[in-house]
Amino acid sequence: MSLPSDDFARQIFFKIHNGLPRQGPGSTQSTLRALHSINPSHRHLDILDVGCGSGVTTFDLARLGHRLIAIDNHELFIETVLTRAKQEYLSERITAVVGDMFRLPEFVAPNTFDVIWSEGSIYIIGFERGLTEWKKFLKKDGYLVCSELSWLTKNPPFEAHNFWSKHYPNMRSREENIRIIKECGYELIDSFVLAEDDWWNEYYGPMEQRIHELKLKYKGHQEAESVLNEQLNGIIESNWTELVDEFDQMNLREPLLRGIYGFGFERPSAIQQRAIKPCILGHDVIAQAQSGTGKTATFTISILQRIDVNFKDCQALILAPTRELAQQIQKVVLALGDYMSVTCHACIGGNKVQDDIKRLESGVQVVVGTPGRVYDMLQRRALQSKNIKMLVLDEADEMLKEGFKEQIYNIFMLMPENIQV
């Protein structure tokens, strides 16, 4: 994420990022995998860590005996690294300096480093420019280790393409990046895709929580809220402009609120702040966010707010790609709807067909299931679609990959014409 220009905004930026496990996607496991690719003999290396942030990777490498010069253009990050290096008795291995990756400090001499490490920062200077300008600082047989954003499919979803076109317009395919690597005079040793958890566990998740805390602290402070919202929009973007910071502000029914707080939620996540309200208002919604961001609770809360608890027929249908996910969703529906006496049944393979038929005919307000079994129940008329007003496709991209496309189409054709998706 880019660094704000004025002093107050920079202070807020620092409050957001300082102390987080990471300032970019990654994990110790990914760092060690990349290190092993270039250094299987485990010799001690001279490393330039460009864009070190608060030094998570710096310290991972220093603890293994490597010598590092860590550079970042944010003085407060460098102060954090120096203080921590002293506390961990790593000052002899870590030199941390304020520096600009667009123009490295003069004492960074050519032919000096075994490795230039740019985990999550090369995109700031530009992938091709970084490869070209930093190469002279490497020893003859040196390595450049970096993480770069790439398209993993030729036809990404429109929403994803639209988001990244704004935030990183120069993003290319992996094949194009490999071509650039070779054209810049490098030999590609290894490449791998960061796990989804590398984005969320130590980066987006903790950062989102930090932003929520700061929004409470700076509530009513226009400049601070502007910086905080800008950073939050780097996690998730929406064409729905209204953000609702508290569940109490969503005009939810009281038994549902009790279920939400009883489930352990304290405040809405980024996706919930944006998506619950339009869902409740009856809009068709496409929601894309990392695992663990609260997508399941988003559509579950919306369903529970909209259904008529006094009417026992099916009013919401949720499709999931696997039995396990369907069962997990059922548990969330029943937990959040605990004080509403809501009924929910999972139609999945492995259950006896007659048991599903009997349960559905007895009256179920929410049905969750895999496409094959749900379509079977619709064909048998055990599941009646005439009163279904909400259809949810969870992990829709995965379902289309798994070959459920025809079944989903057939199910959709049996739904009421005005159904919300």
Short mmCIF file of C-alpha atoms in Angstrom, two decimals:
data_model
loop_
_atom_site.label_atom_id
_atom_site.label_comp_id
_atom_site.label_asym_id
_atom_site.label_seq_id
_atom_site.Cartn_x
_atom_site.Cartn_y
_atom_site.Cartn_z
CA MET A 1 0.00 0.00 0.00
CA SER A 2 1.24 3.47 -0.87
CA LEU A 3 2.52 5.79 1.83
CA PRO A 4 0.48 9.00 2.42
CA SER A 5 2.26 12.30 1.84
CA ASP A 6 1.33 14.58 4.76
CA ASP A 7 2.64 14.00 8.29
CA PHE A 8 -0.66 13.25 10.04
CA ALA A 9 -1.72 10.78 7.37
CA ARG A 10 1.69 9.08 7.64
CA GLN A 11 1.21 8.78 11.40
CA ILE A 12 -2.17 7.09 10.89
CA PHE A 13 -0.61 4.84 8.24
CA PHE A 14 2.08 3.85 10.75
CA LYS A 15 -0.52 3.19 13.46
CA ILE A 16 -2.29 0.84 11.06
CA HIS A 17 0.76 -1.12 9.97
CA ASN A 18 3.21 -1.02 12.87
CA GLY A 19 3.05 -4.11 15.03
CA LEU A 20 1.14 -6.15 12.46
CA PRO A 21 2.64 -9.57 11.78
CA ARG A 22 3.44 -8.34 8.24
CA GLN A 23 3.18 -5.28 6.01
CA GLY A 24 2.41 -7.40 2.96
CA PRO A 25 1.25 -10.89 2.03
CA GLY A 26 3.55 -13.74 3.03
CA SER A 27 4.54 -16.14 5.77
CA THR A 28 7.67 -17.51 7.37
CA GLN A 29 7.00 -20.76 5.53
CA SER A 30 6.98 -18.98 2.15
CA THR A 31 10.13 -17.04 3.07
CA LEU A 32 11.98 -20.22 3.99
CA ARG A 33 10.81 -21.97 0.84
CA ALA A 34 12.16 -19.15 -1.32
CA LEU A 35 15.42 -19.11 0.65
CA HIS A 36 15.93 -22.85 0.24
CA SER A 37 15.47 -22.52 -3.54
CA ILE A 38 18.50 -20.24 -3.81
CA ASN A 39 20.54 -21.49 -0.86
CA PRO A 40 20.19 -25.25 -0.43
CA SER A 41 23.66 -25.45 1.14
CA HIS A 42 22.61 -23.06 3.97
CA ARG A 43 25.69 -20.82 3.65
CA HIS A 44 25.50 -17.39 5.29
CA LEU A 45 24.53 -14.66 2.84
CA ASP A 46 24.80 -10.88 2.50
CA ILE A 47 21.23 -9.72 1.88
CA LEU A 48 19.68 -6.36 0.98
CA ASP A 49 16.07 -6.30 2.23
CA VAL A 50 14.28 -3.59 0.23
CA GLY A 51 11.05 -2.28 1.72
CA CYS A 52 11.56 -4.09 5.01
CA GLY A 53 8.58 -2.58 6.85
CA SER A 54 8.72 -3.52 10.52
CA GLY A 55 11.20 -6.27 9.68
CA VAL A 56 9.34 -9.59 9.86
CA THR A 57 11.32 -11.13 6.99
CA THR A 58 14.48 -9.32 8.09
CA PHE A 59 14.41 -11.09 11.43
CA ASP A 60 13.43 -14.45 9.91
CA LEU A 61 16.60 -14.27 7.81
CA ALA A 62 18.87 -12.81 10.50
CA ARG A 63 17.99 -15.59 12.94
CA LEU A 64 19.38 -18.04 10.39
CA GLY A 65 22.75 -16.28 10.51
CA HIS A 66 22.49 -14.10 7.42
CA ARG A 67 23.76 -10.49 7.37
CA LEU A 68 21.24 -7.88 6.27
CA ILE A 69 20.93 -4.25 5.29
CA ALA A 70 17.23 -3.44 5.70
CA ILE A 71 15.85 -0.37 3.91
CA ASP A 72 12.48 1.35 4.20
CA ASN A 73 11.40 4.93 3.51
CA HIS A 74 9.38 5.14 6.74
CA GLU A 75 11.55 6.29 9.66
CA LEU A 76 9.24 4.78 12.28
CA PHE A 77 9.59 1.33 10.73
CA ILE A 78 13.38 1.63 10.77
CA GLU A 79 13.32 2.73 14.41
CA THR A 80 11.21 -0.34 15.19
CA VAL A 81 13.69 -2.64 13.43
CA LEU A 82 16.71 -1.12 15.20
CA THR A 83 15.06 -1.34 18.62
CA ARG A 84 14.02 -4.93 18.08
CA ALA A 85 17.43 -5.92 16.70
CA LYS A 86 19.01 -4.62 19.89
CA GLN A 87 16.49 -6.47 22.06
CA GLU A 88 17.10 -9.74 20.22
CA TYR A 89 20.91 -9.28 20.14
CA LEU A 90 20.90 -9.21 16.34
CA SER A 91 22.43 -5.75 15.85
CA GLU A 92 25.63 -7.25 14.42
CA ARG A 93 23.63 -8.96 11.68
CA ILE A 94 21.05 -6.24 10.93
CA THR A 95 21.79 -2.73 9.65
CA ALA A 96 18.55 -0.78 9.20
CA VAL A 97 18.51 2.54 7.34
CA VAL A 98 15.97 4.98 5.95
CA GLY A 99 16.17 4.78 2.19
CA ASP A 100 14.18 5.12 -1.00
CA MET A 101 13.90 2.05 -3.21
CA PHE A 102 13.70 4.39 -6.22
CA ARG A 103 17.17 5.63 -5.32
CA LEU A 104 19.09 3.36 -2.99
CA PRO A 105 21.49 5.01 -0.49
CA GLU A 106 24.98 5.80 -1.80
CA PHE A 107 26.67 3.35 0.58
CA VAL A 108 24.82 0.50 -1.16
CA ALA A 109 27.65 -0.39 -3.53
CA PRO A 110 27.52 -2.41 -6.76
CA ASN A 111 28.45 -6.12 -6.65
CA THR A 112 27.84 -6.26 -2.88
CA PHE A 113 24.98 -8.66 -2.16
CA ASP A 114 24.37 -12.35 -2.54
CA VAL A 115 20.64 -11.66 -2.46
CA ILE A 116 18.30 -8.72 -2.90
CA TRP A 117 15.09 -9.54 -1.06
CA SER A 118 11.93 -7.69 -2.05
CA GLU A 119 9.03 -9.58 -0.54
CA GLY A 120 5.95 -7.57 -1.38
CA SER A 121 7.59 -4.27 -2.37
CA ILE A 122 8.94 -4.53 -5.91
CA TYR A 123 5.52 -3.66 -7.34
CA ILE A 124 5.93 -0.14 -5.86
CA ILE A 125 8.92 0.66 -8.03
CA GLY A 126 7.65 -1.53 -10.85
CA PHE A 127 8.61 -5.13 -11.56
CA GLU A 128 10.70 -4.50 -14.68
CA ARG A 129 12.38 -1.39 -13.26
CA GLY A 130 13.29 -3.20 -10.04
CA LEU A 131 14.79 -6.13 -11.93
CA THR A 132 16.81 -3.77 -14.11
CA GLU A 133 18.05 -1.17 -11.61
CA TRP A 134 18.80 -3.48 -8.69
CA LYS A 135 20.76 -6.02 -10.70
CA LYS A 136 24.02 -4.05 -10.46
CA PHE A 137 24.06 -4.41 -6.67
CA LEU A 138 24.21 -8.20 -6.89
CA LYS A 139 27.38 -10.24 -6.91
CA LYS A 140 28.14 -12.20 -10.06
CA ASP A 141 26.13 -15.24 -8.98
CA GLY A 142 23.63 -13.33 -6.86
CA TYR A 143 19.88 -13.77 -6.63
CA LEU A 144 16.87 -11.52 -6.54
CA VAL A 145 13.95 -12.85 -4.49
CA CYS A 146 10.64 -11.05 -4.85
CA SER A 147 6.89 -11.51 -4.78
CA GLU A 148 4.94 -9.99 -7.65
CA LEU A 149 1.23 -9.77 -8.35
CA SER A 150 0.21 -11.86 -11.35
CA TRP A 151 -2.95 -12.97 -13.09
CA LEU A 152 -3.28 -16.73 -12.64
CA THR A 153 -6.00 -17.11 -15.26
CA LYS A 154 -6.45 -15.69 -18.74
CA ASN A 155 -10.01 -14.62 -18.00
CA PRO A 156 -10.24 -13.33 -14.42
CA PRO A 157 -13.69 -12.38 -13.05
CA PHE A 158 -14.77 -8.90 -14.10
CA GLU A 159 -14.90 -7.67 -10.51
CA ALA A 160 -11.35 -8.84 -9.78
CA HIS A 161 -10.06 -7.35 -13.03
CA ASN A 162 -11.79 -4.04 -12.32
CA PHE A 163 -10.38 -3.89 -8.77
CA TRP A 164 -6.77 -4.62 -9.73
CA SER A 165 -6.91 -2.41 -12.82
CA LYS A 166 -7.35 0.49 -10.39
CA HIS A 167 -4.91 -0.62 -7.72
CA TYR A 168 -2.18 -2.18 -9.90
CA PRO A 169 -2.77 -1.42 -13.59
CA ASN A 170 0.57 -2.98 -14.62
CA MET A 171 -0.34 -6.46 -13.37
CA ARG A 172 0.60 -9.11 -15.92
CA SER A 173 0.20 -12.85 -16.33
CA ARG A 174 2.80 -15.23 -14.87
CA GLU A 175 3.95 -16.02 -18.40
CA GLU A 176 4.56 -12.34 -19.14
CA ASN A 177 6.48 -11.89 -15.89
CA ILE A 178 8.66 -14.91 -16.66
CA ARG A 179 9.41 -13.40 -20.07
CA ILE A 180 10.43 -10.09 -18.43
CA ILE A 181 12.67 -11.95 -15.97
CA LYS A 182 14.56 -13.56 -18.84
CA GLU A 183 14.73 -10.33 -20.87
CA CYS A 184 16.31 -8.57 -17.87
CA GLY A 185 19.11 -11.13 -17.84
CA TYR A 186 17.98 -13.41 -15.02
CA GLU A 187 17.54 -17.16 -14.89
CA LEU A 188 14.32 -18.20 -13.14
CA ILE A 189 15.23 -20.66 -10.37
CA ASP A 190 11.79 -21.21 -8.85
CA SER A 191 8.33 -19.68 -8.62
CA PHE A 192 5.28 -20.55 -6.57
CA VAL A 193 1.88 -19.09 -5.76
CA LEU A 194 1.42 -17.76 -2.24
CA ALA A 195 -1.18 -19.66 -0.28
CA GLU A 196 -4.45 -17.82 0.34
CA ASP A 197 -3.64 -17.84 4.06
CA ASP A 198 -0.48 -15.83 3.27
CA TRP A 199 -2.74 -12.95 2.33
CA TRP A 200 -5.14 -13.19 5.22
CA ASN A 201 -3.62 -14.73 8.37
CA GLU A 202 -0.78 -12.27 8.95
CA TYR A 203 -1.75 -9.35 6.71
CA TYR A 204 -5.34 -8.53 5.74
CA GLY A 205 -6.96 -10.10 8.82
CA PRO A 206 -4.87 -8.31 11.48
CA MET A 207 -4.88 -5.09 9.43
CA GLU A 208 -8.67 -5.09 9.15
CA GLN A 209 -8.96 -5.58 12.91
CA ARG A 210 -6.48 -2.74 13.52
CA ILE A 211 -8.43 -0.41 11.22
CA HIS A 212 -11.66 -1.14 13.05
CA GLU A 213 -9.98 -0.31 16.37
CA LEU A 214 -8.59 2.94 15.00
CA LYS A 215 -11.93 3.93 13.46
CA LEU A 216 -13.45 3.75 16.92
CA LYS A 217 -10.59 5.77 18.39
CA TYR A 218 -10.73 8.48 15.70
CA LYS A 219 -14.50 8.51 15.20
CA GLY A 220 -15.51 11.95 13.91
CA HIS A 221 -11.95 12.90 12.89
CA GLN A 222 -12.42 13.48 9.17
CA GLU A 223 -8.77 13.26 8.08
CA ALA A 224 -8.07 10.11 10.10
CA GLU A 225 -11.25 8.44 8.87
CA SER A 226 -10.30 9.27 5.27
CA VAL A 227 -6.91 7.50 5.63
CA LEU A 228 -8.49 4.55 7.44
CA ASN A 229 -11.19 4.09 4.80
CA GLU A 230 -8.61 4.34 2.01
CA GLN A 231 -6.56 1.57 3.62
CA LEU A 232 -9.68 -0.52 4.20
CA ASN A 233 -10.60 -0.14 0.53
CA GLY A 234 -7.26 -1.76 -0.29
CA ILE A 235 -8.61 -4.90 1.35
CA ILE A 236 -12.05 -4.85 -0.18
CA GLU A 237 -13.76 -2.65 -2.75
CA SER A 238 -17.46 -2.20 -3.36
CA ASN A 239 -19.79 -0.21 -5.56
CA TRP A 240 -22.08 0.06 -2.52
CA THR A 241 -20.96 3.28 -0.86
CA GLU A 242 -22.69 2.91 2.52
CA LEU A 243 -20.54 1.41 5.29
CA VAL A 244 -22.19 0.27 8.52
CA ASP A 245 -19.66 0.03 11.35
CA GLU A 246 -21.84 -1.73 13.95
CA PHE A 247 -24.38 -4.54 13.82
CA ASP A 248 -26.64 -2.39 16.02
CA GLN A 249 -26.82 0.16 13.19
CA MET A 250 -28.16 -2.34 10.61
CA ASN A 251 -31.75 -2.34 11.91
CA LEU A 252 -31.63 -6.09 12.44
CA ARG A 253 -34.35 -7.88 14.37
CA GLU A 254 -33.56 -8.32 18.05
CA PRO A 255 -33.41 -12.16 18.13
CA LEU A 256 -30.97 -12.07 15.21
CA LEU A 257 -28.74 -9.56 17.01
CA ARG A 258 -28.71 -11.87 20.03
CA GLY A 259 -27.63 -14.72 17.78
CA ILE A 260 -24.87 -12.61 16.20
CA TYR A 261 -23.39 -11.57 19.53
CA GLY A 262 -23.92 -15.04 20.97
CA PHE A 263 -21.92 -16.46 18.06
CA GLY A 264 -18.98 -14.31 19.13
CA PHE A 265 -19.13 -11.43 16.66
CA GLU A 266 -18.39 -7.99 18.12
CA ARG A 267 -18.42 -5.79 15.02
CA PRO A 268 -18.86 -6.33 11.27
CA SER A 269 -15.89 -7.26 9.11
CA ALA A 270 -15.13 -5.24 5.97
CA ILE A 271 -17.27 -7.47 3.74
CA GLN A 272 -20.10 -7.42 6.28
CA GLN A 273 -20.00 -3.62 6.56
CA ARG A 274 -20.65 -3.34 2.84
CA ALA A 275 -22.64 -6.39 1.77
CA ILE A 276 -25.24 -7.07 4.47
CA LYS A 277 -27.26 -3.90 3.86
CA PRO A 278 -27.71 -4.31 0.07
CA CYS A 279 -28.55 -7.99 0.60
CA ILE A 280 -31.23 -7.08 3.14
CA LEU A 281 -32.63 -4.46 0.75
CA GLY A 282 -33.10 -7.16 -1.89
CA HIS A 283 -30.31 -6.30 -4.31
CA ASP A 284 -28.43 -8.94 -6.29
CA VAL A 285 -24.94 -9.02 -4.79
CA ILE A 286 -21.56 -10.40 -5.86
CA ALA A 287 -19.17 -10.57 -2.90
CA GLN A 288 -15.50 -11.48 -3.27
CA ALA A 289 -13.16 -11.61 -0.29
CA GLN A 290 -10.50 -13.82 1.24
CA SER A 291 -11.39 -16.87 3.33
CA GLY A 292 -12.05 -16.04 6.95
CA THR A 293 -13.49 -12.58 6.25
CA GLY A 294 -17.05 -13.45 7.25
CA LYS A 295 -18.70 -14.12 3.88
CA THR A 296 -20.80 -17.00 5.26
CA ALA A 297 -22.12 -14.84 8.09
CA THR A 298 -22.78 -12.04 5.59
CA PHE A 299 -25.31 -13.96 3.54
CA THR A 300 -26.64 -15.85 6.57
CA ILE A 301 -27.44 -12.65 8.47
CA SER A 302 -29.10 -11.26 5.34
CA ILE A 303 -31.23 -14.38 4.93
CA LEU A 304 -32.27 -14.45 8.58
CA GLN A 305 -33.27 -10.80 8.44
CA ARG A 306 -35.42 -11.30 5.34
CA ILE A 307 -37.25 -14.57 5.99
CA ASP A 308 -40.68 -14.76 7.62
CA VAL A 309 -40.14 -16.88 10.73
CA ASN A 310 -43.89 -17.56 10.98
CA PHE A 311 -43.95 -19.11 7.50
CA LYS A 312 -42.52 -22.63 7.45
CA ASP A 313 -41.90 -23.16 3.72
CA CYS A 314 -38.44 -22.78 2.16
CA GLN A 315 -37.61 -19.11 1.58
CA ALA A 316 -33.84 -19.26 1.00
CA LEU A 317 -31.67 -21.75 -0.89
CA ILE A 318 -27.89 -21.90 -0.46
CA LEU A 319 -25.74 -23.94 -2.86
CA ALA A 320 -22.23 -25.09 -1.91
CA PRO A 321 -19.66 -27.19 -3.82
CA THR A 322 -19.01 -29.80 -1.10
CA ARG A 323 -20.93 -31.70 1.57
CA GLU A 324 -18.53 -30.45 4.23
CA LEU A 325 -19.08 -26.80 3.33
CA ALA A 326 -22.85 -27.29 3.18
CA GLN A 327 -22.84 -28.81 6.68
CA GLN A 328 -20.64 -25.97 7.94
CA ILE A 329 -23.06 -23.38 6.52
CA GLN A 330 -26.00 -25.20 8.12
CA LYS A 331 -24.30 -24.92 11.51
CA VAL A 332 -23.78 -21.17 11.02
CA VAL A 333 -27.43 -20.66 10.00
CA LEU A 334 -28.70 -22.54 13.04
CA ALA A 335 -26.26 -20.79 15.39
CA LEU A 336 -27.02 -17.25 14.19
CA GLY A 337 -30.73 -18.06 14.06
CA ASP A 338 -30.74 -19.75 17.45
CA TYR A 339 -33.05 -17.17 19.05
CA MET A 340 -35.36 -17.12 16.01
CA SER A 341 -36.24 -20.85 16.06
CA VAL A 342 -35.28 -20.95 12.39
CA THR A 343 -35.28 -24.30 10.59
CA CYS A 344 -32.46 -25.30 8.23
CA HIS A 345 -31.73 -28.59 6.48
CA ALA A 346 -28.65 -29.75 4.54
CA CYS A 347 -29.46 -31.67 1.35
CA ILE A 348 -26.23 -33.50 0.58
CA GLY A 349 -25.03 -36.77 -0.86
CA GLY A 350 -24.55 -39.42 1.79
CA ASN A 351 -27.92 -38.71 3.37
CA LYS A 352 -30.79 -41.07 2.60
CA VAL A 353 -33.03 -39.60 -0.08
CA GLN A 354 -36.15 -40.55 1.87
CA ASP A 355 -34.84 -38.74 4.95
CA ASP A 356 -34.33 -35.57 2.89
CA ILE A 357 -37.81 -35.85 1.41
CA LYS A 358 -39.42 -36.35 4.81
CA ARG A 359 -37.56 -33.40 6.34
CA LEU A 360 -38.34 -31.04 3.46
CA GLU A 361 -42.01 -31.97 3.38
CA SER A 362 -42.27 -31.20 7.10
CA GLY A 363 -41.32 -27.58 6.37
CA VAL A 364 -37.84 -26.02 6.31
CA GLN A 365 -37.24 -22.26 6.00
CA VAL A 366 -33.62 -22.44 4.78
CA VAL A 367 -32.15 -25.21 2.64
CA VAL A 368 -28.42 -25.57 2.04
CA GLY A 369 -26.97 -28.27 -0.15
CA THR A 370 -24.86 -29.47 -3.02
CA PRO A 371 -26.26 -28.84 -6.52
CA GLY A 372 -26.85 -32.51 -7.39
CA ARG A 373 -28.96 -33.38 -4.35
CA VAL A 374 -30.81 -30.06 -4.37
CA TYR A 375 -31.75 -30.49 -8.03
CA ASP A 376 -32.93 -34.02 -7.28
CA MET A 377 -35.18 -32.73 -4.48
CA LEU A 378 -36.59 -30.04 -6.78
CA GLN A 379 -37.36 -32.60 -9.49
CA ARG A 380 -39.09 -34.84 -6.95
CA ARG A 381 -41.06 -31.77 -5.77
CA ALA A 382 -39.99 -32.49 -2.21
CA LEU A 383 -38.39 -29.05 -2.29
CA GLN A 384 -40.87 -26.43 -3.45
CA SER A 385 -39.38 -23.34 -5.07
CA LYS A 386 -42.45 -21.10 -5.28
CA ASN A 387 -41.69 -19.28 -2.00
CA ILE A 388 -37.89 -19.12 -2.34
CA LYS A 389 -36.91 -15.46 -2.51
CA MET A 390 -33.12 -15.71 -2.00
CA LEU A 391 -30.61 -17.93 -3.85
CA VAL A 392 -26.99 -17.98 -2.62
CA LEU A 393 -24.09 -19.51 -4.55
CA ASP A 394 -21.26 -19.96 -2.06
CA GLU A 395 -17.79 -20.47 -3.56
CA ALA A 396 -19.40 -19.97 -6.97
CA ASP A 397 -16.06 -19.97 -8.77
CA GLU A 398 -15.22 -23.37 -7.27
CA MET A 399 -18.60 -24.80 -8.24
CA LEU A 400 -18.12 -23.75 -11.84
CA LYS A 401 -14.65 -25.30 -11.82
CA GLU A 402 -16.03 -28.56 -10.42
CA GLY A 403 -18.45 -28.90 -13.32
CA PHE A 404 -21.71 -27.96 -11.59
CA LYS A 405 -22.52 -25.31 -14.18
CA GLU A 406 -25.33 -27.24 -15.88
CA GLN A 407 -26.91 -28.27 -12.57
CA ILE A 408 -26.80 -24.70 -11.27
CA TYR A 409 -28.42 -23.48 -14.48
CA ASN A 410 -31.17 -26.10 -14.17
CA ILE A 411 -31.78 -25.12 -10.54
CA PHE A 412 -31.92 -21.45 -11.45
CA MET A 413 -34.51 -22.13 -14.16
CA LEU A 414 -36.79 -23.65 -11.49
CA MET A 415 -36.59 -20.58 -9.25
CA PRO A 416 -39.20 -17.78 -9.18
CA GLU A 417 -38.63 -15.10 -11.78
CA ASN A 418 -38.00 -12.31 -9.25
CA ILE A 419 -35.58 -14.23 -7.03
CA GLN A 420 -32.69 -12.36 -5.40
CA VAL A 421 -29.23 -13.83 -6.08
#
